[in-house]
Short mmCIF file of N, CA, C and O in Angstrom, two decimals:
data_model
loop_
_atom_site.label_atom_id
_atom_site.label_comp_id
_atom_site.label_asym_id
_atom_site.label_seq_id
_atom_site.Cartn_x
_atom_site.Cartn_y
_atom_site.Cartn_z
N VAL S 1 108.55 18.92 -145.21
CA VAL S 1 107.27 19.53 -144.96
C VAL S 1 107.26 20.89 -145.63
O VAL S 1 108.15 21.71 -145.41
N ILE S 2 106.26 21.12 -146.44
CA ILE S 2 106.05 22.40 -147.09
C ILE S 2 104.82 23.03 -146.46
O ILE S 2 103.78 22.38 -146.35
N VAL S 3 104.95 24.26 -146.04
CA VAL S 3 103.82 24.96 -145.43
C VAL S 3 103.55 26.21 -146.25
O VAL S 3 104.46 26.99 -146.53
N GLY S 4 102.30 26.39 -146.63
CA GLY S 4 101.93 27.57 -147.38
C GLY S 4 100.55 28.05 -147.01
O GLY S 4 99.72 27.27 -146.52
N HIS S 5 100.31 29.31 -147.23
CA HIS S 5 98.98 29.87 -146.98
C HIS S 5 98.02 29.39 -148.06
O HIS S 5 96.85 29.17 -147.82
N SER S 6 98.55 29.19 -149.25
CA SER S 6 97.76 28.73 -150.39
C SER S 6 97.98 27.22 -150.59
O SER S 6 99.10 26.79 -150.84
N PRO S 7 96.93 26.42 -150.51
CA PRO S 7 97.09 24.98 -150.74
C PRO S 7 97.63 24.68 -152.14
O PRO S 7 98.44 23.77 -152.32
N THR S 8 97.22 25.45 -153.12
CA THR S 8 97.67 25.23 -154.50
C THR S 8 99.17 25.43 -154.62
O THR S 8 99.88 24.60 -155.21
N LYS S 9 99.68 26.52 -154.05
CA LYS S 9 101.12 26.80 -154.14
C LYS S 9 101.92 25.79 -153.33
O LYS S 9 102.99 25.34 -153.76
N ALA S 10 101.44 25.42 -152.14
CA ALA S 10 102.14 24.44 -151.31
C ALA S 10 102.25 23.11 -152.03
O ALA S 10 103.31 22.47 -152.04
N HIS S 11 101.18 22.67 -152.67
CA HIS S 11 101.21 21.40 -153.38
C HIS S 11 102.06 21.48 -154.65
O HIS S 11 102.67 20.48 -155.04
N ALA S 12 102.13 22.65 -155.27
CA ALA S 12 103.00 22.81 -156.44
C ALA S 12 104.46 22.63 -156.04
O ALA S 12 105.23 21.95 -156.72
N VAL S 13 104.86 23.25 -154.93
CA VAL S 13 106.23 23.10 -154.44
C VAL S 13 106.49 21.65 -154.06
O VAL S 13 107.54 21.09 -154.36
N LEU S 14 105.53 21.03 -153.42
CA LEU S 14 105.64 19.63 -153.04
C LEU S 14 105.88 18.75 -154.27
O LEU S 14 106.75 17.88 -154.26
N GLY S 15 105.15 19.01 -155.33
CA GLY S 15 105.33 18.25 -156.56
C GLY S 15 106.72 18.43 -157.15
O GLY S 15 107.34 17.46 -157.61
N ASN S 16 107.22 19.66 -157.12
CA ASN S 16 108.56 19.93 -157.63
C ASN S 16 109.62 19.20 -156.81
O ASN S 16 110.56 18.63 -157.36
N MET S 17 109.48 19.23 -155.50
CA MET S 17 110.45 18.55 -154.63
C MET S 17 110.41 17.04 -154.84
O MET S 17 111.45 16.39 -154.91
N SER S 18 109.24 16.49 -154.94
CA SER S 18 109.10 15.05 -155.15
C SER S 18 109.72 14.63 -156.49
O SER S 18 110.32 13.57 -156.59
N ALA S 19 109.57 15.48 -157.49
CA ALA S 19 110.08 15.16 -158.83
C ALA S 19 111.60 15.11 -158.87
O ALA S 19 112.17 14.38 -159.69
N ILE S 20 112.27 15.87 -158.02
CA ILE S 20 113.74 15.91 -158.07
C ILE S 20 114.40 15.15 -156.92
O ILE S 20 115.62 15.20 -156.76
N ALA S 21 113.60 14.46 -156.12
CA ALA S 21 114.15 13.73 -154.98
C ALA S 21 115.20 12.71 -155.44
O ALA S 21 114.96 11.94 -156.36
N GLN S 22 116.35 12.73 -154.80
CA GLN S 22 117.41 11.79 -155.15
C GLN S 22 117.14 10.39 -154.59
O GLN S 22 117.57 9.40 -155.16
N PHE S 23 116.45 10.33 -153.46
CA PHE S 23 116.13 9.06 -152.82
C PHE S 23 114.63 8.99 -152.55
O PHE S 23 114.19 9.06 -151.39
N PRO S 24 113.81 8.86 -153.59
CA PRO S 24 112.36 8.95 -153.42
C PRO S 24 111.76 7.92 -152.46
O PRO S 24 110.70 8.17 -151.89
N GLN S 25 112.43 6.79 -152.26
CA GLN S 25 111.91 5.79 -151.33
C GLN S 25 112.13 6.21 -149.87
O GLN S 25 111.39 5.80 -148.98
N GLU S 26 113.15 7.01 -149.65
CA GLU S 26 113.52 7.42 -148.29
C GLU S 26 113.02 8.81 -147.94
O GLU S 26 112.76 9.10 -146.78
N GLN S 27 112.94 9.68 -148.93
CA GLN S 27 112.53 11.07 -148.67
C GLN S 27 111.02 11.17 -148.69
O GLN S 27 110.36 10.68 -149.60
N LYS S 28 110.49 11.81 -147.67
CA LYS S 28 109.05 11.97 -147.55
C LYS S 28 108.71 13.45 -147.58
O LYS S 28 109.34 14.26 -146.89
N PHE S 29 107.73 13.81 -148.39
CA PHE S 29 107.30 15.20 -148.52
C PHE S 29 105.82 15.29 -148.22
O PHE S 29 105.04 14.43 -148.63
N LYS S 30 105.43 16.33 -147.51
CA LYS S 30 104.03 16.55 -147.21
C LYS S 30 103.76 18.04 -147.19
O LYS S 30 104.61 18.82 -146.74
N ALA S 31 102.61 18.44 -147.70
CA ALA S 31 102.24 19.85 -147.74
C ALA S 31 101.13 20.14 -146.73
O ALA S 31 100.21 19.34 -146.56
N TYR S 32 101.25 21.27 -146.07
CA TYR S 32 100.23 21.75 -145.14
C TYR S 32 99.84 23.16 -145.56
O TYR S 32 100.69 23.95 -145.94
N SER S 33 98.58 23.47 -145.45
CA SER S 33 98.11 24.82 -145.71
C SER S 33 97.58 25.39 -144.40
O SER S 33 96.57 24.92 -143.87
N VAL S 34 98.30 26.36 -143.86
CA VAL S 34 97.90 26.97 -142.59
C VAL S 34 98.16 28.47 -142.64
O VAL S 34 98.93 28.96 -143.46
N ASP S 35 97.51 29.19 -141.76
CA ASP S 35 97.69 30.63 -141.64
C ASP S 35 98.70 30.89 -140.53
O ASP S 35 98.36 30.89 -139.35
N LEU S 36 99.95 31.11 -140.90
CA LEU S 36 100.99 31.36 -139.91
C LEU S 36 100.97 32.80 -139.39
O LEU S 36 101.79 33.16 -138.55
N LEU S 37 100.02 33.60 -139.86
CA LEU S 37 99.89 34.96 -139.34
C LEU S 37 99.25 34.99 -137.96
O LEU S 37 99.28 36.01 -137.29
N THR S 38 98.69 33.86 -137.53
CA THR S 38 98.06 33.82 -136.20
C THR S 38 98.76 32.77 -135.33
O THR S 38 99.30 31.78 -135.84
N VAL S 39 98.74 33.00 -134.05
CA VAL S 39 99.30 32.03 -133.10
C VAL S 39 98.55 30.71 -133.23
O VAL S 39 99.16 29.64 -133.25
N LYS S 40 97.24 30.78 -133.36
CA LYS S 40 96.43 29.57 -133.51
C LYS S 40 96.87 28.76 -134.73
O LYS S 40 96.99 27.54 -134.66
N GLY S 41 97.12 29.44 -135.84
CA GLY S 41 97.57 28.74 -137.05
C GLY S 41 98.93 28.08 -136.87
O GLY S 41 99.13 26.94 -137.26
N GLY S 42 99.87 28.80 -136.26
CA GLY S 42 101.20 28.25 -136.02
C GLY S 42 101.18 27.06 -135.09
O GLY S 42 101.81 26.03 -135.34
N LEU S 43 100.42 27.18 -134.01
CA LEU S 43 100.33 26.08 -133.06
C LEU S 43 99.52 24.91 -133.64
O LEU S 43 99.78 23.75 -133.33
N GLY S 44 98.57 25.22 -134.51
CA GLY S 44 97.82 24.16 -135.19
C GLY S 44 98.73 23.33 -136.08
O GLY S 44 98.63 22.10 -136.13
N LEU S 45 99.65 24.01 -136.78
CA LEU S 45 100.62 23.30 -137.61
C LEU S 45 101.49 22.39 -136.77
O LEU S 45 101.66 21.21 -137.07
N THR S 46 102.03 22.93 -135.69
CA THR S 46 102.94 22.12 -134.87
C THR S 46 102.21 20.97 -134.19
O THR S 46 102.79 19.91 -133.99
N ALA S 47 100.93 21.17 -133.87
CA ALA S 47 100.15 20.06 -133.30
C ALA S 47 100.00 18.94 -134.32
O ALA S 47 100.10 17.76 -133.98
N GLN S 48 99.78 19.31 -135.59
CA GLN S 48 99.68 18.29 -136.64
C GLN S 48 101.01 17.56 -136.80
O GLN S 48 101.04 16.33 -136.92
N LEU S 49 102.11 18.29 -136.80
CA LEU S 49 103.43 17.67 -136.94
C LEU S 49 103.73 16.75 -135.77
O LEU S 49 104.23 15.63 -135.95
N ASN S 50 103.40 17.19 -134.56
CA ASN S 50 103.60 16.35 -133.37
C ASN S 50 102.70 15.12 -133.43
O ASN S 50 103.13 14.02 -133.08
N GLY S 51 101.46 15.30 -133.84
CA GLY S 51 100.52 14.19 -133.92
C GLY S 51 100.94 13.14 -134.94
O GLY S 51 100.69 11.96 -134.76
N ASN S 52 101.58 13.60 -136.02
CA ASN S 52 102.05 12.68 -137.07
C ASN S 52 103.40 12.06 -136.72
O ASN S 52 103.92 11.24 -137.48
N LYS S 53 104.00 12.52 -135.62
CA LYS S 53 105.34 12.07 -135.22
C LYS S 53 106.37 12.34 -136.32
O LYS S 53 107.28 11.56 -136.56
N THR S 54 106.19 13.47 -137.00
CA THR S 54 107.12 13.87 -138.04
C THR S 54 108.49 14.13 -137.42
O THR S 54 108.58 14.74 -136.37
N ARG S 55 109.54 13.64 -138.06
CA ARG S 55 110.90 13.85 -137.58
C ARG S 55 111.67 14.66 -138.63
O ARG S 55 111.41 14.55 -139.82
N PHE S 56 112.61 15.49 -138.17
CA PHE S 56 113.34 16.37 -139.07
C PHE S 56 114.84 16.22 -138.93
O PHE S 56 115.36 16.11 -137.82
N ASP S 57 115.53 16.25 -140.07
CA ASP S 57 116.98 16.34 -140.10
C ASP S 57 117.40 17.79 -140.31
O ASP S 57 118.44 18.22 -139.84
N TYR S 58 116.58 18.53 -141.05
CA TYR S 58 116.86 19.94 -141.34
C TYR S 58 115.58 20.74 -141.17
O TYR S 58 114.50 20.26 -141.51
N VAL S 59 115.71 21.96 -140.70
CA VAL S 59 114.59 22.89 -140.62
C VAL S 59 115.02 24.19 -141.27
O VAL S 59 116.03 24.77 -140.90
N ILE S 60 114.27 24.59 -142.26
CA ILE S 60 114.53 25.86 -142.94
C ILE S 60 113.23 26.66 -142.88
O ILE S 60 112.21 26.24 -143.44
N LEU S 61 113.28 27.78 -142.20
CA LEU S 61 112.10 28.63 -142.08
C LEU S 61 112.29 29.83 -143.01
O LEU S 61 113.12 30.69 -142.76
N THR S 62 111.51 29.87 -144.07
CA THR S 62 111.67 30.94 -145.05
C THR S 62 110.45 31.84 -145.12
O THR S 62 110.14 32.40 -146.16
N VAL S 63 109.73 31.95 -144.03
CA VAL S 63 108.55 32.81 -144.03
C VAL S 63 108.98 34.27 -144.07
O VAL S 63 110.05 34.63 -143.60
N GLY S 64 108.12 35.08 -144.60
CA GLY S 64 108.39 36.51 -144.63
C GLY S 64 107.38 37.21 -145.51
O GLY S 64 106.74 36.61 -146.36
N MET S 65 107.22 38.48 -145.26
CA MET S 65 106.30 39.27 -146.08
C MET S 65 106.67 40.74 -146.00
O MET S 65 107.37 41.17 -145.08
N TRP S 66 106.18 41.48 -146.97
CA TRP S 66 106.38 42.93 -147.00
C TRP S 66 105.24 43.59 -146.23
O TRP S 66 104.15 43.03 -146.13
N PRO S 67 105.47 44.78 -145.69
CA PRO S 67 104.40 45.50 -145.00
C PRO S 67 103.20 45.72 -145.93
O PRO S 67 103.35 45.90 -147.13
N ASN S 68 102.03 45.69 -145.34
CA ASN S 68 100.79 45.88 -146.08
C ASN S 68 100.08 47.09 -145.47
O ASN S 68 99.48 46.98 -144.40
N SER S 69 100.12 48.21 -146.15
CA SER S 69 99.54 49.44 -145.58
C SER S 69 98.02 49.42 -145.56
O SER S 69 97.40 50.11 -144.76
N LYS S 70 97.39 48.61 -146.41
CA LYS S 70 95.93 48.56 -146.45
C LYS S 70 95.35 47.67 -145.37
O LYS S 70 94.30 47.94 -144.81
N GLU S 71 96.03 46.56 -145.08
CA GLU S 71 95.61 45.63 -144.03
C GLU S 71 96.83 45.26 -143.20
O GLU S 71 97.37 44.17 -143.34
N PRO S 72 97.27 46.15 -142.32
CA PRO S 72 98.54 45.93 -141.62
C PRO S 72 98.49 44.91 -140.48
O PRO S 72 99.53 44.42 -140.06
N LEU S 73 97.30 44.59 -139.97
CA LEU S 73 97.23 43.74 -138.78
C LEU S 73 96.77 42.32 -139.09
O LEU S 73 95.93 42.08 -139.94
N SER S 74 97.33 41.38 -138.33
CA SER S 74 96.92 39.98 -138.43
C SER S 74 95.62 39.78 -137.66
O SER S 74 95.14 40.69 -136.98
N GLY S 75 95.09 38.59 -137.72
CA GLY S 75 93.89 38.26 -136.95
C GLY S 75 94.09 38.37 -135.45
O GLY S 75 93.13 38.51 -134.69
N ASP S 76 95.36 38.31 -135.02
CA ASP S 76 95.69 38.45 -133.59
C ASP S 76 95.89 39.91 -133.20
O ASP S 76 96.18 40.21 -132.05
N GLY S 77 95.79 40.82 -134.19
CA GLY S 77 95.96 42.24 -133.89
C GLY S 77 97.41 42.71 -133.91
O GLY S 77 97.70 43.83 -133.53
N LEU S 78 98.33 41.86 -134.36
CA LEU S 78 99.74 42.24 -134.48
C LEU S 78 100.03 42.71 -135.90
O LEU S 78 99.35 42.29 -136.84
N ASP S 79 101.05 43.53 -136.05
CA ASP S 79 101.51 43.87 -137.38
C ASP S 79 101.86 42.57 -138.11
O ASP S 79 102.53 41.70 -137.55
N LYS S 80 101.40 42.41 -139.35
CA LYS S 80 101.59 41.15 -140.07
C LYS S 80 103.07 40.78 -140.25
O LYS S 80 103.42 39.61 -140.21
N VAL S 81 103.90 41.79 -140.46
CA VAL S 81 105.33 41.51 -140.65
C VAL S 81 105.92 40.91 -139.37
O VAL S 81 106.62 39.90 -139.41
N ILE S 82 105.62 41.50 -138.23
CA ILE S 82 106.10 40.98 -136.94
C ILE S 82 105.50 39.61 -136.67
O ILE S 82 106.18 38.68 -136.23
N SER S 83 104.22 39.48 -136.95
CA SER S 83 103.52 38.22 -136.70
C SER S 83 104.15 37.06 -137.46
O SER S 83 104.40 36.00 -136.90
N LEU S 84 104.42 37.28 -138.74
CA LEU S 84 104.96 36.20 -139.56
C LEU S 84 106.47 36.06 -139.42
O LEU S 84 106.99 34.97 -139.24
N ASP S 85 107.19 37.18 -139.50
CA ASP S 85 108.65 37.13 -139.52
C ASP S 85 109.28 36.82 -138.16
O ASP S 85 110.39 36.31 -138.10
N VAL S 86 108.58 37.12 -137.08
CA VAL S 86 109.15 36.91 -135.75
C VAL S 86 108.35 35.88 -134.95
O VAL S 86 108.86 34.83 -134.56
N VAL S 87 107.08 36.16 -134.71
CA VAL S 87 106.27 35.31 -133.83
C VAL S 87 106.10 33.90 -134.40
O VAL S 87 106.31 32.91 -133.70
N ALA S 88 105.75 33.79 -135.69
CA ALA S 88 105.53 32.47 -136.28
C ALA S 88 106.81 31.64 -136.26
O ALA S 88 106.78 30.46 -135.91
N ARG S 89 107.93 32.25 -136.61
CA ARG S 89 109.20 31.51 -136.59
C ARG S 89 109.51 31.00 -135.19
O ARG S 89 109.92 29.86 -135.01
N TYR S 90 109.36 31.87 -134.22
CA TYR S 90 109.64 31.48 -132.83
C TYR S 90 108.73 30.34 -132.39
O TYR S 90 109.20 29.32 -131.87
N LEU S 91 107.42 30.50 -132.57
CA LEU S 91 106.47 29.48 -132.12
C LEU S 91 106.69 28.14 -132.80
O LEU S 91 106.72 27.09 -132.14
N VAL S 92 106.82 28.17 -134.12
CA VAL S 92 106.97 26.91 -134.85
C VAL S 92 108.25 26.21 -134.42
O VAL S 92 108.24 25.02 -134.09
N PHE S 93 109.35 26.94 -134.39
CA PHE S 93 110.61 26.29 -134.02
C PHE S 93 110.58 25.79 -132.58
O PHE S 93 110.99 24.66 -132.31
N ARG S 94 110.07 26.59 -131.66
CA ARG S 94 109.99 26.18 -130.26
C ARG S 94 109.22 24.87 -130.11
O ARG S 94 109.60 23.98 -129.35
N GLU S 95 108.15 24.73 -130.86
CA GLU S 95 107.28 23.56 -130.72
C GLU S 95 107.80 22.33 -131.44
O GLU S 95 107.41 21.21 -131.11
N ILE S 96 108.68 22.51 -132.44
CA ILE S 96 109.15 21.32 -133.16
C ILE S 96 110.53 20.86 -132.70
O ILE S 96 111.02 19.83 -133.19
N VAL S 97 111.14 21.53 -131.78
CA VAL S 97 112.46 21.10 -131.27
C VAL S 97 112.45 19.63 -130.86
O VAL S 97 113.36 18.88 -131.21
N PRO S 98 111.40 19.14 -130.17
CA PRO S 98 111.41 17.71 -129.80
C PRO S 98 111.34 16.76 -131.00
O PRO S 98 111.60 15.56 -130.88
N LEU S 99 110.99 17.28 -132.18
CA LEU S 99 110.88 16.45 -133.37
C LEU S 99 112.17 16.36 -134.17
O LEU S 99 112.23 15.67 -135.18
N LEU S 100 113.20 17.06 -133.72
CA LEU S 100 114.48 17.05 -134.43
C LEU S 100 115.24 15.75 -134.15
O LEU S 100 115.34 15.32 -133.02
N ASN S 101 115.75 15.16 -135.21
CA ASN S 101 116.59 13.97 -135.07
C ASN S 101 117.93 14.38 -134.47
O ASN S 101 118.34 15.55 -134.60
N PRO S 102 118.66 13.46 -133.81
CA PRO S 102 120.00 13.79 -133.32
C PRO S 102 120.87 14.31 -134.45
O PRO S 102 120.86 13.75 -135.55
N GLY S 103 121.57 15.39 -134.21
CA GLY S 103 122.43 15.99 -135.21
C GLY S 103 121.70 16.87 -136.21
O GLY S 103 122.31 17.35 -137.17
N ALA S 104 120.42 17.08 -136.01
CA ALA S 104 119.64 17.91 -136.93
C ALA S 104 120.14 19.34 -136.93
O ALA S 104 120.73 19.80 -135.96
N ARG S 105 119.91 20.01 -138.04
CA ARG S 105 120.31 21.41 -138.17
C ARG S 105 119.12 22.25 -138.52
O ARG S 105 118.24 21.84 -139.17
#
């Protein structure tokens, strides 16, 4: 699962991953475009994953951003860095734990 704020960038990464898949019949890739800067966006993503019954062997959360002095707050009123780097990671992981396969990392 690739998640990006930009649908174009998320689908570009998805295309790259699909192109190099070692087991294309077994490996499944899907892109989602959501705003992880808000609790609603993070929970919306996990609701989609739960609804699709997506299962995971590995979870890698690579979200992050630099401070933005011109627009420092998210739609929830939190500092964007805290919102994305801490809150989004916590919410997404907490909600997808039931989707982890046995032995998942």
